Short mmCIF file of C-alpha atoms and ligand atoms in Angstrom, two decimals:
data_model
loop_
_atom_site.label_atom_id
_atom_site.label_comp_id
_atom_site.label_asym_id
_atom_site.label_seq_id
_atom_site.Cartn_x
_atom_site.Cartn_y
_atom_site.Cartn_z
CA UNK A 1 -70.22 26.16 -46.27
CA UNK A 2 -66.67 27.56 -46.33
CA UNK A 3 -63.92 25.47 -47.36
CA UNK A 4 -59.97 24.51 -47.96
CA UNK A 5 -58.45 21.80 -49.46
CA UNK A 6 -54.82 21.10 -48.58
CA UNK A 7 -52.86 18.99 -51.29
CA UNK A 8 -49.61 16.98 -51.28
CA UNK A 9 -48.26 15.00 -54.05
CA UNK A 10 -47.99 15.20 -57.43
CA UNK A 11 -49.77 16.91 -60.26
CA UNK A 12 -52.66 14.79 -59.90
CA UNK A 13 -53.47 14.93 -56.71
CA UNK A 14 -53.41 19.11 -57.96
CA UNK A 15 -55.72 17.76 -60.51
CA UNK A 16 -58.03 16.18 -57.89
CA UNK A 17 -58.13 19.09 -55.62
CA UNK A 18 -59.14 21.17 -58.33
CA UNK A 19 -61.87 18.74 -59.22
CA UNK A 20 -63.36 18.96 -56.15
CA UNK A 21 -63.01 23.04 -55.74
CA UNK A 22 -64.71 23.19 -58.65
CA UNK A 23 -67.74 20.48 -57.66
CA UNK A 24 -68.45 22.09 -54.10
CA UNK A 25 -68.28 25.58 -55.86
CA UNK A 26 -70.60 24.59 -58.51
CA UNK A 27 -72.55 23.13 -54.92
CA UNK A 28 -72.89 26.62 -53.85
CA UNK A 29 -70.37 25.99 -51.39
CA UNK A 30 -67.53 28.61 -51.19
CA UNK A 31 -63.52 29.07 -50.67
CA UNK A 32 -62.35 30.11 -47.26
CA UNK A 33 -59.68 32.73 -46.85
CA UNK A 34 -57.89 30.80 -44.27
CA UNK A 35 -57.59 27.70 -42.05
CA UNK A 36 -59.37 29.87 -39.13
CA UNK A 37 -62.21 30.97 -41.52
CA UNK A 38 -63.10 27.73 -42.94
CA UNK A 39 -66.21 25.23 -41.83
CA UNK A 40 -64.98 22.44 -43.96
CA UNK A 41 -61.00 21.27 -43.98
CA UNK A 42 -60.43 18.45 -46.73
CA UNK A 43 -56.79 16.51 -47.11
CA UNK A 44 -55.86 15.42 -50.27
CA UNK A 45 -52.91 12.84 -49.32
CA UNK A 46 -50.06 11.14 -51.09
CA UNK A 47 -48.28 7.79 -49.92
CA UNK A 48 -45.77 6.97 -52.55
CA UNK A 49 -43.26 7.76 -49.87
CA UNK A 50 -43.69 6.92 -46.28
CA UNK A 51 -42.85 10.42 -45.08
CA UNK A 52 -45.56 11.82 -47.59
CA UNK A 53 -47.87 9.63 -46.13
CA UNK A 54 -47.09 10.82 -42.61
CA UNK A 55 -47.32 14.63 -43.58
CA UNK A 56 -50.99 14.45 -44.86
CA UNK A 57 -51.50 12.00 -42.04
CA UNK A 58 -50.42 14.31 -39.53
CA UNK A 59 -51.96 16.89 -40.79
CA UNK A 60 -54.92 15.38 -41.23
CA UNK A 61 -54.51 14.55 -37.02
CA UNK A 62 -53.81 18.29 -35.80
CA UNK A 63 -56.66 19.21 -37.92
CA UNK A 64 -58.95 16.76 -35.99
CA UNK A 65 -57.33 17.76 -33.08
CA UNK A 66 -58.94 21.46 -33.44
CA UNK A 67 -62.01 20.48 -33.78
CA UNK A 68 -62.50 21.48 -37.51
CA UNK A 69 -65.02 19.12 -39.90
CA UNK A 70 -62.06 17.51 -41.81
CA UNK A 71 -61.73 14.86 -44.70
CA UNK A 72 -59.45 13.40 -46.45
CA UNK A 73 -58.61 12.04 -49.93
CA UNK A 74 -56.54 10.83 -52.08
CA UNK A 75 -54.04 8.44 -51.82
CA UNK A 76 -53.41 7.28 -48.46
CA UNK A 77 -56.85 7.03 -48.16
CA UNK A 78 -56.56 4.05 -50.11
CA UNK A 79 -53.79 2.57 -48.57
CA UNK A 80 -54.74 2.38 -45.25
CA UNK A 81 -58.65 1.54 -46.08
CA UNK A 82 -60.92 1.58 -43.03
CA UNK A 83 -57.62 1.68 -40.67
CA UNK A 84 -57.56 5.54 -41.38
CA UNK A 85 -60.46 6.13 -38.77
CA UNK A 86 -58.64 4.08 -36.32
CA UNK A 87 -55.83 6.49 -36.85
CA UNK A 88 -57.67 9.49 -37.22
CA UNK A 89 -60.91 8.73 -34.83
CA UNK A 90 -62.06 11.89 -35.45
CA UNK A 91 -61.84 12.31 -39.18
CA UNK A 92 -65.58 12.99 -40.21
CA UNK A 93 -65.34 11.29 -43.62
CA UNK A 94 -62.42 9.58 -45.95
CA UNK A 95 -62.41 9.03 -50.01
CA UNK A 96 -60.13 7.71 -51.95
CA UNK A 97 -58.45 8.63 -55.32
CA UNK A 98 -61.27 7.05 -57.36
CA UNK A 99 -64.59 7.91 -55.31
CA UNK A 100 -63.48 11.97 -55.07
CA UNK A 101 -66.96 13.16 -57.10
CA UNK A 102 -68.90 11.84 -53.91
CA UNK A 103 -67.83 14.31 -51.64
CA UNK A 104 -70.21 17.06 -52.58
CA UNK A 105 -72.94 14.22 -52.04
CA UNK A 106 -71.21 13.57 -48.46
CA UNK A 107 -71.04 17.36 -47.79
CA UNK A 108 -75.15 17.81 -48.71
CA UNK A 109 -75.97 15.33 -46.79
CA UNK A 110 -74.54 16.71 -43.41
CA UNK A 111 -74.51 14.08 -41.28
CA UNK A 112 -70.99 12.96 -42.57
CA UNK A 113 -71.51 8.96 -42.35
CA UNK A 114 -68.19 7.15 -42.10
CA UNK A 115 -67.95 6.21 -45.47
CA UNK A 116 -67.34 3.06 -46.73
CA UNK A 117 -64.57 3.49 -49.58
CA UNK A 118 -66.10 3.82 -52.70
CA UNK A 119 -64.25 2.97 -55.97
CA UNK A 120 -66.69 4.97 -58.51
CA UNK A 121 -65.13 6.99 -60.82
CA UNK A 122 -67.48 9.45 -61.75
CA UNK A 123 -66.89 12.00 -65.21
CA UNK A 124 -67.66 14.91 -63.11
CA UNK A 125 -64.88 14.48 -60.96
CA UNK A 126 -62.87 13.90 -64.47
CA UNK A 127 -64.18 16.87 -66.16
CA UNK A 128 -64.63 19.61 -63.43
CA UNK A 129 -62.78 22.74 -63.81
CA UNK A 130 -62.48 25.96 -61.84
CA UNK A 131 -62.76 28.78 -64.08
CA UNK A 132 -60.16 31.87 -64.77
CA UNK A 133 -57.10 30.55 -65.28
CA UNK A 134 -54.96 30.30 -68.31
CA UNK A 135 -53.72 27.15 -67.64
CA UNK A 136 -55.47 23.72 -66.88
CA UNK A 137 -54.58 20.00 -66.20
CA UNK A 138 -56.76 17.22 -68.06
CA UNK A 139 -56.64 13.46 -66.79
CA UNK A 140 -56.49 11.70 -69.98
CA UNK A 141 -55.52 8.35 -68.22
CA UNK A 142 -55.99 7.20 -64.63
CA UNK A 143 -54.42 4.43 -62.93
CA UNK A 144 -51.54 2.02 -63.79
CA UNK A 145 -50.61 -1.51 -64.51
CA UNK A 146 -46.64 -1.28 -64.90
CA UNK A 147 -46.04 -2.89 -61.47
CA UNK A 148 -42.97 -1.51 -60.77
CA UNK A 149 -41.43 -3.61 -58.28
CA UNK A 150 -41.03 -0.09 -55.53
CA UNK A 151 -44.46 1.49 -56.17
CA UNK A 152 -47.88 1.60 -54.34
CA UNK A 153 -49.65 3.84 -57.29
CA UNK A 154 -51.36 0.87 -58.96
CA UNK A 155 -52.73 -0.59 -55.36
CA UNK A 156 -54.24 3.33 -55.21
CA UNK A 157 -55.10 3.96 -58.12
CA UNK A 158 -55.96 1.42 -59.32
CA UNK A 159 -56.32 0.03 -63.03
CA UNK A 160 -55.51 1.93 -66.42
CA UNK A 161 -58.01 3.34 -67.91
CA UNK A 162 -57.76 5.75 -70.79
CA UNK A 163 -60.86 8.48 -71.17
CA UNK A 164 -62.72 8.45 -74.50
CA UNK A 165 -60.50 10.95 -76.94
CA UNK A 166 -63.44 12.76 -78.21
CA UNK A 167 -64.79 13.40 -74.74
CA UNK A 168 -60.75 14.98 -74.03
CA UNK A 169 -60.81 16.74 -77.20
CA UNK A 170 -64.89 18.61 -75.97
CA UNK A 171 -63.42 19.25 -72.62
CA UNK A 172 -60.11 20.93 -74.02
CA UNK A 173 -62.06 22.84 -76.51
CA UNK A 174 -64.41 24.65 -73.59
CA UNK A 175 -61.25 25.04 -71.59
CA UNK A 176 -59.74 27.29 -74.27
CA UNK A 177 -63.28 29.09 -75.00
CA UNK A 178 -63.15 29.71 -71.38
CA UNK A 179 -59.24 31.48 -71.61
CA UNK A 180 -56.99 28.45 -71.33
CA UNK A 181 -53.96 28.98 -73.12
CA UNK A 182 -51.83 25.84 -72.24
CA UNK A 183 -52.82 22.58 -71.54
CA UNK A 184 -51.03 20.15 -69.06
CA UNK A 185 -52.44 16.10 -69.96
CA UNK A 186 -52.08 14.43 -67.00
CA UNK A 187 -51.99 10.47 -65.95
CA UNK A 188 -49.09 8.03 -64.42
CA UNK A 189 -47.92 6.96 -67.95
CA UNK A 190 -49.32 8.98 -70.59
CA UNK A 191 -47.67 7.75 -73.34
CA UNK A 192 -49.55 4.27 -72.85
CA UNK A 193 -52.79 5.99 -73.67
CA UNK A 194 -55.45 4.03 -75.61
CA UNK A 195 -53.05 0.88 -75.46
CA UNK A 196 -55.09 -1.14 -72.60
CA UNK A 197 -58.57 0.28 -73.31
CA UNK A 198 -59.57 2.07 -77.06
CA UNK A 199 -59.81 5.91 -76.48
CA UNK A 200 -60.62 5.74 -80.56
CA UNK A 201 -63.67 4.03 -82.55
CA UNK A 202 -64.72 3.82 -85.59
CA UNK A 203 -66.76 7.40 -85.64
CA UNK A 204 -64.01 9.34 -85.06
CA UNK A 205 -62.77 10.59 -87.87
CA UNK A 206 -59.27 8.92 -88.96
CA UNK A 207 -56.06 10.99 -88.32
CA UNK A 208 -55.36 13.75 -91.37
CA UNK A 209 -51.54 13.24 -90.80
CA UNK A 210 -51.78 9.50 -90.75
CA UNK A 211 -51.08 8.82 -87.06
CA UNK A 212 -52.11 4.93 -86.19
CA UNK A 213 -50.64 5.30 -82.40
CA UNK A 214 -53.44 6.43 -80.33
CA UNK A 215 -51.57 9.15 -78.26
CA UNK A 216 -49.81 10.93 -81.30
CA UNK A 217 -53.43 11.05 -82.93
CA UNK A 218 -54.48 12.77 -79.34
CA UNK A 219 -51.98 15.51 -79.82
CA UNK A 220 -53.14 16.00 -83.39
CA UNK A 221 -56.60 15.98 -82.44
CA UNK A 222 -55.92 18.82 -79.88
CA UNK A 223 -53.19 20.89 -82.01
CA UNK A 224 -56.11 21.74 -84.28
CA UNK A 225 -57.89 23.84 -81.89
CA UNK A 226 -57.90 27.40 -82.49
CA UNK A 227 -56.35 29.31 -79.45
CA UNK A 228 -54.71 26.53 -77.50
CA UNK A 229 -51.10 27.60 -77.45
CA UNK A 230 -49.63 24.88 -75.69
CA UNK A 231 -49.48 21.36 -75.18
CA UNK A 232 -47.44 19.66 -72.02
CA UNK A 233 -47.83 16.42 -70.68
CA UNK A 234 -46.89 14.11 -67.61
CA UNK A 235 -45.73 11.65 -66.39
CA UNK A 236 -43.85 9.08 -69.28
CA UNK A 237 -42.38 5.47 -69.52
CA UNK A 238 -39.50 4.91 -72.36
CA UNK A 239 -41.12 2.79 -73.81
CA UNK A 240 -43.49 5.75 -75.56
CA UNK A 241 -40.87 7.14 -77.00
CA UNK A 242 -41.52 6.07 -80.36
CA UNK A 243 -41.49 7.29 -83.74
CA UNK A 244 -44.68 9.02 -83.71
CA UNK A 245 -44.23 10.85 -81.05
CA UNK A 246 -41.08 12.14 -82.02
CA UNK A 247 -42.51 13.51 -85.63
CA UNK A 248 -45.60 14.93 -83.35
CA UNK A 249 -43.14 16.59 -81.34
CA UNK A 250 -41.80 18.10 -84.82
CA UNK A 251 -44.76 18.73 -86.41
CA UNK A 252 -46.87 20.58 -84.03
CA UNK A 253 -45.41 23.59 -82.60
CA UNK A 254 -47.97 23.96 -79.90
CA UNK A 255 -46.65 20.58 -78.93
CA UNK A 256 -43.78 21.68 -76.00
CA UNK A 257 -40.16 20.33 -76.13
CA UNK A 258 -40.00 19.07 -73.33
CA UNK A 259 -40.81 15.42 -71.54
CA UNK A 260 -40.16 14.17 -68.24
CA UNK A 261 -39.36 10.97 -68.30
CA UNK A 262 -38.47 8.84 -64.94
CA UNK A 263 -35.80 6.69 -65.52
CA UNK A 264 -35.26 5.39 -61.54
CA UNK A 265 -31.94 3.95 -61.99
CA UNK A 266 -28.98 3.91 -64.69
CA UNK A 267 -27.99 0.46 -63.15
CA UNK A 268 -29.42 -2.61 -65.53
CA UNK A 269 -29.71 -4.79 -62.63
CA UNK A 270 -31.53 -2.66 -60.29
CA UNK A 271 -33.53 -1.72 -63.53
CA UNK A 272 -34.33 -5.16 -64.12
CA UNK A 273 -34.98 -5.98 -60.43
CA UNK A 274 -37.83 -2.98 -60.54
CA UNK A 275 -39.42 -4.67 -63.70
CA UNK A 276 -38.98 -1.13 -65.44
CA UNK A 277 -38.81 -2.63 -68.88
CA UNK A 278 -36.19 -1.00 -70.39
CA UNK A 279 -32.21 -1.15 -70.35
CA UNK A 280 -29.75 1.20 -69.64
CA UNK A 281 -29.38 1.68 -73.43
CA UNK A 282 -32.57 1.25 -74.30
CA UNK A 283 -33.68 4.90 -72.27
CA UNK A 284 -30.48 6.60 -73.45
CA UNK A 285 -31.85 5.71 -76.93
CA UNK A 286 -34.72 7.25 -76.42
CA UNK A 287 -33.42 10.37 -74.90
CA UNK A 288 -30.98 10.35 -77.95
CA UNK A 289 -33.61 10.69 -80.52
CA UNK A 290 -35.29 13.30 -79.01
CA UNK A 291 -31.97 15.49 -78.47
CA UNK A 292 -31.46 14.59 -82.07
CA UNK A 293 -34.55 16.03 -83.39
CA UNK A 294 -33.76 19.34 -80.53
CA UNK A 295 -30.50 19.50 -79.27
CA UNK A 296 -32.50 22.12 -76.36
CA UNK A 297 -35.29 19.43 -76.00
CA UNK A 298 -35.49 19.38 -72.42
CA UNK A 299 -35.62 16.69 -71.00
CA UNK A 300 -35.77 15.57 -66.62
CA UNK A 301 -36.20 12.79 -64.43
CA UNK A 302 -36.65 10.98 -61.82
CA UNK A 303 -34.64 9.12 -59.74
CA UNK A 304 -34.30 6.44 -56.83
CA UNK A 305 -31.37 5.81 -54.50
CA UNK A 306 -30.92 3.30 -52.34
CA UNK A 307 -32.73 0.45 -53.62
CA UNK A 308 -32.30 -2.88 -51.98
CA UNK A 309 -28.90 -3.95 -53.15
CA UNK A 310 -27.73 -0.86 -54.50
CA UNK A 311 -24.51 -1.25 -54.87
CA UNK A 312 -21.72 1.59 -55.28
CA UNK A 313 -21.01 0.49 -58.51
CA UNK A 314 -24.92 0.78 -59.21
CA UNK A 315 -25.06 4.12 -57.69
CA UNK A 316 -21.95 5.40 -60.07
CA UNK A 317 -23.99 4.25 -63.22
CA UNK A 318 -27.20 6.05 -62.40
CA UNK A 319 -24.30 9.25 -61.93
CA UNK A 320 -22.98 8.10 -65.78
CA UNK A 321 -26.22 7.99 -67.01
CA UNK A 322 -27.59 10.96 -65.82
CA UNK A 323 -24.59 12.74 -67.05
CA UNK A 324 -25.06 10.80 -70.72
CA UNK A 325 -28.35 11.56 -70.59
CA UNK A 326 -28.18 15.44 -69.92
CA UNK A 327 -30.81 16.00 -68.30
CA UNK A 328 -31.74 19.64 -67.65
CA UNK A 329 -33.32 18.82 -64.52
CA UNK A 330 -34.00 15.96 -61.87
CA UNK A 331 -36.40 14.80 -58.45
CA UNK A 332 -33.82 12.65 -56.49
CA UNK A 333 -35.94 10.23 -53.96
CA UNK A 334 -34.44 8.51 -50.77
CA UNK A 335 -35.82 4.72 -51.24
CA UNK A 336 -38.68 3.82 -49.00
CA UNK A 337 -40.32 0.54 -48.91
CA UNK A 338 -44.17 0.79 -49.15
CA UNK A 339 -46.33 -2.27 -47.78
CA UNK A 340 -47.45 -4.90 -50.12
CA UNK A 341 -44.80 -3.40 -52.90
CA UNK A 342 -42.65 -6.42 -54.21
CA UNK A 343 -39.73 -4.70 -53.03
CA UNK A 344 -41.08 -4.34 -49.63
CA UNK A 345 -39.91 -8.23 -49.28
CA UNK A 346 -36.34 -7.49 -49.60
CA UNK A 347 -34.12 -6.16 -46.67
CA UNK A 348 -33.79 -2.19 -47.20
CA UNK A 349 -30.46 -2.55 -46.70
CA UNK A 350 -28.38 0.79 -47.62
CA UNK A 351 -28.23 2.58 -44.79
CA UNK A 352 -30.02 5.70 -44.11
CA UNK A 353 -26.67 7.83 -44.23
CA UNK A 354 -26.01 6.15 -47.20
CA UNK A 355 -28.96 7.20 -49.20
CA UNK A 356 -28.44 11.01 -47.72
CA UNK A 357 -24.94 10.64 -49.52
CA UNK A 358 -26.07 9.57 -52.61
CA UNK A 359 -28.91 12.13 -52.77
CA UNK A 360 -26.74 15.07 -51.89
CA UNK A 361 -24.24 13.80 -54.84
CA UNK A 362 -26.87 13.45 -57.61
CA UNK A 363 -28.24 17.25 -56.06
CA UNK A 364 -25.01 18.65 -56.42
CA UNK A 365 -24.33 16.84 -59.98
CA UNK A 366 -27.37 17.96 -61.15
CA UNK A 367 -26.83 21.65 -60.00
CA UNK A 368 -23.43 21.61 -62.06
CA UNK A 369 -25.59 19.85 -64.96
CA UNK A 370 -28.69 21.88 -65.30
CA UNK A 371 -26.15 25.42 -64.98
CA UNK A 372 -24.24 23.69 -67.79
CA UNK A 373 -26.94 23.17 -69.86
CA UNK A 374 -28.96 27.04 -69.12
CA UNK A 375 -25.63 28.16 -70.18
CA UNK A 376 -26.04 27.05 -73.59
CA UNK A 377 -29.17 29.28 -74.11
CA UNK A 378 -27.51 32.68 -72.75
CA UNK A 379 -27.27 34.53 -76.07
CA UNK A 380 -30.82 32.74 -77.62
CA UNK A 381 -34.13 34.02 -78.16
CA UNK A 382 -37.13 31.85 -76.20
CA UNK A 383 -40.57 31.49 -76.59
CA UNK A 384 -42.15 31.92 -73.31
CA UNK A 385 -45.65 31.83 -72.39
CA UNK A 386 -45.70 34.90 -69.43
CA UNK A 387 -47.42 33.82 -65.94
CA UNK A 388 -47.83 36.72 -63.96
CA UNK A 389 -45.13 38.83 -61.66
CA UNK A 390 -42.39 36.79 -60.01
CA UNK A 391 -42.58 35.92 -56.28
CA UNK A 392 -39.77 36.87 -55.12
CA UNK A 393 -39.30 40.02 -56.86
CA UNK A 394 -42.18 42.26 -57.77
CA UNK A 395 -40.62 44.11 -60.57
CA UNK A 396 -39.76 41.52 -62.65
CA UNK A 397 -42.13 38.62 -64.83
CA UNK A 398 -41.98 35.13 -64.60
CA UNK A 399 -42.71 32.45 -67.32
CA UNK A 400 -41.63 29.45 -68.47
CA UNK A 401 -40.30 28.80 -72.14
CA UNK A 402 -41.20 25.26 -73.99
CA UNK A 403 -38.66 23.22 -72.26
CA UNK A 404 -40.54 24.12 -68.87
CA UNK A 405 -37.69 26.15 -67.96
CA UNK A 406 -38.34 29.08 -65.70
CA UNK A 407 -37.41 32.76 -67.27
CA UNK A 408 -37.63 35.63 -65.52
CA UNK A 409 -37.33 39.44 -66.76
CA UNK A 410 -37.20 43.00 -65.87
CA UNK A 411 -40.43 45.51 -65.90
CA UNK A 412 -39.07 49.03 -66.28
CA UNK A 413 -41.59 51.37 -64.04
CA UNK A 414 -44.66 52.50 -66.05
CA UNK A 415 -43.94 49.38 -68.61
CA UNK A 416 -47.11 47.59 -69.31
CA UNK A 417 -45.89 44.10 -69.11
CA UNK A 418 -47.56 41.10 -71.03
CA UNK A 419 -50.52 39.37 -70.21
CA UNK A 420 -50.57 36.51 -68.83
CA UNK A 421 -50.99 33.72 -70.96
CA UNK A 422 -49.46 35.66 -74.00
CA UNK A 423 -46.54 34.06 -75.81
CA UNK A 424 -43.58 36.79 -75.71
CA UNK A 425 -40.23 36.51 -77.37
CA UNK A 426 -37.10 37.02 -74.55
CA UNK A 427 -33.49 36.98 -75.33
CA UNK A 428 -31.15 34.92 -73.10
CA UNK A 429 -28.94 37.35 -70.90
CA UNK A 430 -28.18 35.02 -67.92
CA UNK A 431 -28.47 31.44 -66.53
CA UNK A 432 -28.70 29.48 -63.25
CA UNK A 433 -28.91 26.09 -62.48
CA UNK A 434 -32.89 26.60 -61.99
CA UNK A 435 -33.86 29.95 -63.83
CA UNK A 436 -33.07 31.55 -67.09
CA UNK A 437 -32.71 35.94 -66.90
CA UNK A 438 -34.28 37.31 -69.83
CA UNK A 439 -34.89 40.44 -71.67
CA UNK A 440 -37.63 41.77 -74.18
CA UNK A 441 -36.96 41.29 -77.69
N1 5AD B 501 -39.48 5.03 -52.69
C1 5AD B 501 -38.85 6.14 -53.17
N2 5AD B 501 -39.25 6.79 -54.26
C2 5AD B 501 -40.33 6.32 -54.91
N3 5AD B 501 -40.97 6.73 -56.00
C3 5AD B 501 -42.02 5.93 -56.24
N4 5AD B 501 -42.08 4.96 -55.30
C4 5AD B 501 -41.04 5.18 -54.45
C5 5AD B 501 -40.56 4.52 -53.30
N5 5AD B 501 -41.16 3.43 -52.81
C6 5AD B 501 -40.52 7.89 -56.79
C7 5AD B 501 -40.24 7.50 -58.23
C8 5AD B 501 -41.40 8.12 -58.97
C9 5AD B 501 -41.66 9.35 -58.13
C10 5AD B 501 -43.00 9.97 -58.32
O1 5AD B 501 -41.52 8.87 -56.80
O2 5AD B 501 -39.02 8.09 -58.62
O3 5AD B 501 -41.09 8.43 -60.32
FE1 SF4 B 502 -49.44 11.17 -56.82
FE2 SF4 B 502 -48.49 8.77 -56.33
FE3 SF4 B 502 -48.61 10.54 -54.36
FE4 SF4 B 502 -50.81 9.44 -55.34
S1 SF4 B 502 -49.20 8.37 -54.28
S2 SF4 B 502 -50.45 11.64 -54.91
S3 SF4 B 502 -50.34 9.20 -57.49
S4 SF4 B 502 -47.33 10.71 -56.18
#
């Protein structure tokens, strides 16, 4: 059967979708060209937002609407349990986050039963990649526990759970036999892995460099693989920040500089009111030992405006820190309360035009910011891994240096530019607020 999976959300909803390519490929099933061509439509939602929500949703509907065999997953699957066939009456089957590795079961069977949610998470749906490319995610950690007083990821995703380290370290080692060059770990707080559940035991061999923090030790374990260039990982709570990570960071070149880090608010008592679990201070101390070790250490965020009692004053110390902080860039979200969320009890009181103000301020600061800081590089040679010819522009490269920062660069005619996946030096001639202009070395 052909099919197409439409995503939304973040990285590991990407993650997901990929998962399930690769299962209904390895099904004998294959990818449609297009929307028209395909047998099989599948929706991989998001709900952290309300308007995400309504975007797969409603896509999800017109879908229906046409007739086409359509699922969905992910997400708002979870959210709106069984209610999502009284929205969608003629969605043919639904799946949430954690039951994904059923759907080439659902698909076999053909008769597309209205599925009850399932909650199992199955290793195949953890471990299945589609081959030929030279970069891959790996889930190393799934769910959440932080509770963060806005945020409906824990109801979806449910509990933390870190994956054994020796079954991450297999599955990154036949990724890289298989091509991969750079490795993305994946999960909503990565730093916390192995703290709720062991992801080490006693037959694993101890660390050579003396790492005792399970996540450090990870990067060690995977820094010793032959032909694995790069290391990235997403998403991270301050709280990680700690000494070990910093000297892994150091010590491990194929470990990138660069770590987003969602700070939400630069206010203490909005920070404290979303049970973040840090201070003001506390997260510029953290970002301040990391530009220590790498003044370029890039480093970007996330932010929230217009919490319940955001205050101006509030508002103007999320601009301060942001500013202190440096980041090189930032995802500015419009507050939006989600059902059941903690938050969701108190009045969502700044007004709509209100939150459009403070997002377009924190844009526009961050536009200033992030040319500010590209600035600084004009003049310096960059690593960059190459991806492939730019989108926009045919005769010039695109790739991204270890600060995730996009480069791009000039192919003369008849030039035989690098391969992608190949780690090529590029010297700094110009800078925007989103993309670095480079030229061969
Ligand atoms: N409203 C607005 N933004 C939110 N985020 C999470 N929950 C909400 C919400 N209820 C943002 C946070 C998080 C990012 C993925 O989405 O900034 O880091
Ligand atoms: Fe990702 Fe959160 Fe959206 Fe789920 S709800 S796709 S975890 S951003």
């Amino acid at each position: 059967m052909k099919f197409l999976i439409h995503t939304y959300g973040c990285q590991m909803n990407v993650r997901d979708s990929e998962a399930v390519e690769a299962m209904l490929l390895a099904a004998g099933h294959a990818k449609a060209e297009s929307e028209d061509d395909a047998e099989l439509v599948i929706v991989n939602s998001c709900t952290v937002r309300q308007k995400a929500e309504e975007k797969a949703v409603g896509k999800t509907g017109n879908l229906c609407a046409a007739g086409k065999l359509t699922g969905l997953m992910g997400c708002a699957v979870k959210r709106l349990g069984n209610d999502v066939f009284k929205r969608l009456p003629k969605l043919d089957f639904a799946v949430g986050p954690r039951a994904i590795g059923l759907i080439p079961k659902i698909v076999a069977d053909g008769c597309f039963p209205r599925l009850e949610l399932g909650e199992e998470m199955m290793s195949d749906a953890l471990s299945s990649h589609v081959k030929g490319g030279f970069q891959a995610f790996v889930t190393i950690l799934v769910g959440c526990d932080n509770r963060c007083s806005y945020c409906i990821v824990p109801d979806v995703r449910g509990h933390e759970y870190s994956r054994p380290a020796r079954e991450i370290v297999a599955e990154v080692r036949s990724l890289v036999s298989n091509g991969v060059k750079e490795v993305c770990l994946l999960g909503q707080s990565v730093l916390r892995y192995g703290l709720r559940n062991a992801a080490w035991d006693d037959a694993d061999a101890p660390s050579p460099g003396g790492y005792t923090e399970p996540f450090p030790r990870l990067l060690e374990a995977l820094a010793s693989i032959d032909g694995l260039k790069r290391i990235r990982f997403t998403s991270a709570h301050p709280k990680g920040c700690t000494d070990e990570l910093v000297r892994a960071y150091q010590e491990f070149p194929q470990v990138c500089r660069h770590l987003h880090l969602p700070v939400q608010s630069g206010s203490d008592l909005i920070l404290a009111d979303m049970g973040r679990h840090y201070t003001r201070a506390e997260y510029l101390a953290a970002t301040a030992k990391l530009r220590a070790m790498d003044p370029e250490f890039s480093l970007t965020t996330d932010v929230i405006v217009g919490y319940p009692g955001e205050t101006e004053e509030d508002f103007e110390a999320t601009r301060s820190l942001m500013d202190a902080a440096g980041f090189d860039n930032s995802f500015i979200f419009k507050y939006s309360p989600r059902p059941g969320t903690r938050s969701a009890a108190k009045p969502d009181d700044v007004p709509t035009a209100e939150k459009e103000r403070r997002d377009q301020v924190l844009l526009s600061d961050q536009e200033r910011r992030g040319l500010e800081r590209n600035r600084r590089l004009v003049g310096t040679v960059r690593e960059v891994m190459a991806e492939g010819p730019s989108k926009r522009n045919k005769a010039r490269w695109s790739g991204r240096d270890g600060g995730n920062r996009i480069v791009v660069w000039d192919v003369a005619e008849g030039e035989v530019p690098a391969s992608a996946g190949s780690l090529i030096k590029l010297r700094i001639i110009d800078a925007h607020a989103q993309i670095l202009v480079g030229e061969r070395e």
